[in-house]
Amino acid sequence: MMDVHEWSVIGKICGITYDIPDAGEGKALKPVMAWVVEPIALYVPGHIMGVYDESGDHTGKFVDEDKLEALKEGFYTVKEVPADVTPERIVEIFMYAIKEKNYPLYLDCINPARKENPVQQSLLTYHWDLHQERFHGEYVHANIISEKTVIRVLKGYDDQSIDNFFLDDDEQAKIKQAYGEKEEEAIVQTAAFDKNGKQIGSPSSHICKRIGGGRWYIETYESRF
């Protein structure tokens, strides 16, 4: 929130304490009396208040959180992943989710099979932080090198293969059934740039997958841009 320049900490006075800076014979400073304060909430004027709640599911709650989310959405370049997204576009959306700190969109870009258990979910957060650090300290943007994208069939019937070109519809249908569900992989390359427009290192590769002709997802979400 770029328009926020100050905030307040709300607390409760619990008592009084004395601080003696120098306990030696030569007193350099006088004892100081101070309040003991227990923090209760963080208030950002006109925006939000975060209140500590020990009994809450996440140890805290936010006042007017829905208003803050609406404010943040106004800054998002992309808000959701379309069902017909291409491999290049899913990588681009993934980049915008990281740059604009849109964690729900970041998760929606990633293969569901890679976020099923607590260990995987912990890794998602770990690599989210790494991506944030890189976009803050190394590069500021990345371009998709669309002409270098490679798509191949890992499993199932490949209707683009020259080996199947001369088969009629019935023959192709029988082969598709025998091969089972189709699994595809796409390798998308990106080039990252710093704030001066200079490319950082060599292009990076990002693997995307889809199953049964469904939606494309990011497989190697750890990859740097």
mmCIF file with all atom_site columns, N, CA and C in Angstrom, residues 111-121 124:
data_model
loop_
_atom_site.group_PDB
_atom_site.id
_atom_site.type_symbol
_atom_site.label_atom_id
_atom_site.label_alt_id
_atom_site.label_comp_id
_atom_site.label_asym_id
_atom_site.label_entity_id
_atom_site.label_seq_id
_atom_site.pdbx_PDB_ins_code
_atom_site.Cartn_x
_atom_site.Cartn_y
_atom_site.Cartn_z
_atom_site.occupancy
_atom_site.B_iso_or_equiv
_atom_site.pdbx_formal_charge
_atom_site.auth_seq_id
_atom_site.auth_comp_id
_atom_site.auth_asym_id
_atom_site.auth_atom_id
_atom_site.pdbx_PDB_model_num
ATOM 1  N N  . ASN A 1 111 ? 0.680  -27.049 -10.100 1.00 0.00 ? 111 ASN A N  1
ATOM 2  C CA . ASN A 1 111 ? 0.104  -28.391 -10.223 1.00 0.00 ? 111 ASN A CA 1
ATOM 3  C C  . ASN A 1 111 ? -0.473 -28.848 -8.878  1.00 0.00 ? 111 ASN A C  1
ATOM 4  N N  . PRO A 1 112 ? -1.768 -29.194 -8.816  1.00 0.00 ? 112 PRO A N  1
ATOM 5  C CA . PRO A 1 112 ? -2.379 -29.635 -7.548  1.00 0.00 ? 112 PRO A CA 1
ATOM 6  C C  . PRO A 1 112 ? -1.646 -30.800 -6.891  1.00 0.00 ? 112 PRO A C  1
ATOM 7  N N  . ALA A 1 113 ? -0.996 -31.646 -7.690  1.00 0.00 ? 113 ALA A N  1
ATOM 8  C CA . ALA A 1 113 ? -0.278 -32.790 -7.131  1.00 0.00 ? 113 ALA A CA 1
ATOM 9  C C  . ALA A 1 113 ? 0.939  -32.371 -6.324  1.00 0.00 ? 113 ALA A C  1
ATOM 10 N N  . ARG A 1 114 ? 1.339  -31.108 -6.457  1.00 0.00 ? 114 ARG A N  1
ATOM 11 C CA . ARG A 1 114 ? 2.511  -30.622 -5.742  1.00 0.00 ? 114 ARG A CA 1
ATOM 12 C C  . ARG A 1 114 ? 2.157  -29.782 -4.520  1.00 0.00 ? 114 ARG A C  1
ATOM 13 N N  . LYS A 1 115 ? 0.913  -29.835 -4.079  1.00 0.00 ? 115 LYS A N  1
ATOM 14 C CA . LYS A 1 115 ? 0.513  -29.055 -2.897  1.00 0.00 ? 115 LYS A CA 1
ATOM 15 C C  . LYS A 1 115 ? -0.533 -29.818 -2.068  1.00 0.00 ? 115 LYS A C  1
ATOM 16 N N  . GLU A 1 116 ? -0.325 -31.121 -1.920  1.00 0.00 ? 116 GLU A N  1
ATOM 17 C CA . GLU A 1 116 ? -1.325 -31.970 -1.267  1.00 0.00 ? 116 GLU A CA 1
ATOM 18 C C  . GLU A 1 116 ? -1.109 -32.135 0.233   1.00 0.00 ? 116 GLU A C  1
ATOM 19 N N  . ASN A 1 117 ? 0.133  -32.198 0.692   1.00 0.00 ? 117 ASN A N  1
ATOM 20 C CA . ASN A 1 117 ? 0.391  -32.501 2.104   1.00 0.00 ? 117 ASN A CA 1
ATOM 21 C C  . ASN A 1 117 ? 1.132  -31.345 2.784   1.00 0.00 ? 117 ASN A C  1
ATOM 22 N N  . PRO A 1 118 ? 1.247  -31.388 4.123   1.00 0.00 ? 118 PRO A N  1
ATOM 23 C CA . PRO A 1 118 ? 1.880  -30.290 4.852   1.00 0.00 ? 118 PRO A CA 1
ATOM 24 C C  . PRO A 1 118 ? 3.317  -29.994 4.432   1.00 0.00 ? 118 PRO A C  1
ATOM 25 N N  . VAL A 1 119 ? 4.087  -31.027 4.094   1.00 0.00 ? 119 VAL A N  1
ATOM 26 C CA . VAL A 1 119 ? 5.473  -30.811 3.654   1.00 0.00 ? 119 VAL A CA 1
ATOM 27 C C  . VAL A 1 119 ? 5.492  -30.026 2.339   1.00 0.00 ? 119 VAL A C  1
ATOM 28 N N  . GLN A 1 120 ? 4.651  -30.432 1.393   1.00 0.00 ? 120 GLN A N  1
ATOM 29 C CA . GLN A 1 120 ? 4.576  -29.722 0.117   1.00 0.00 ? 120 GLN A CA 1
ATOM 30 C C  . GLN A 1 120 ? 4.108  -28.283 0.320   1.00 0.00 ? 120 GLN A C  1
ATOM 31 N N  . GLN A 1 121 ? 3.141  -28.076 1.192   1.00 0.00 ? 121 GLN A N  1
ATOM 32 C CA . GLN A 1 121 ? 2.632  -26.733 1.446   1.00 0.00 ? 121 GLN A CA 1
ATOM 33 C C  . GLN A 1 121 ? 3.696  -25.848 2.091   1.00 0.00 ? 121 GLN A C  1
ATOM 34 N N  . LEU A 1 124 ? 5.957  -24.734 -0.650  1.00 0.00 ? 124 LEU A N  1
ATOM 35 C CA . LEU A 1 124 ? 5.329  -23.675 -1.448  1.00 0.00 ? 124 LEU A CA 1
ATOM 36 C C  . LEU A 1 124 ? 5.609  -22.307 -0.837  1.00 0.00 ? 124 LEU A C  1
#
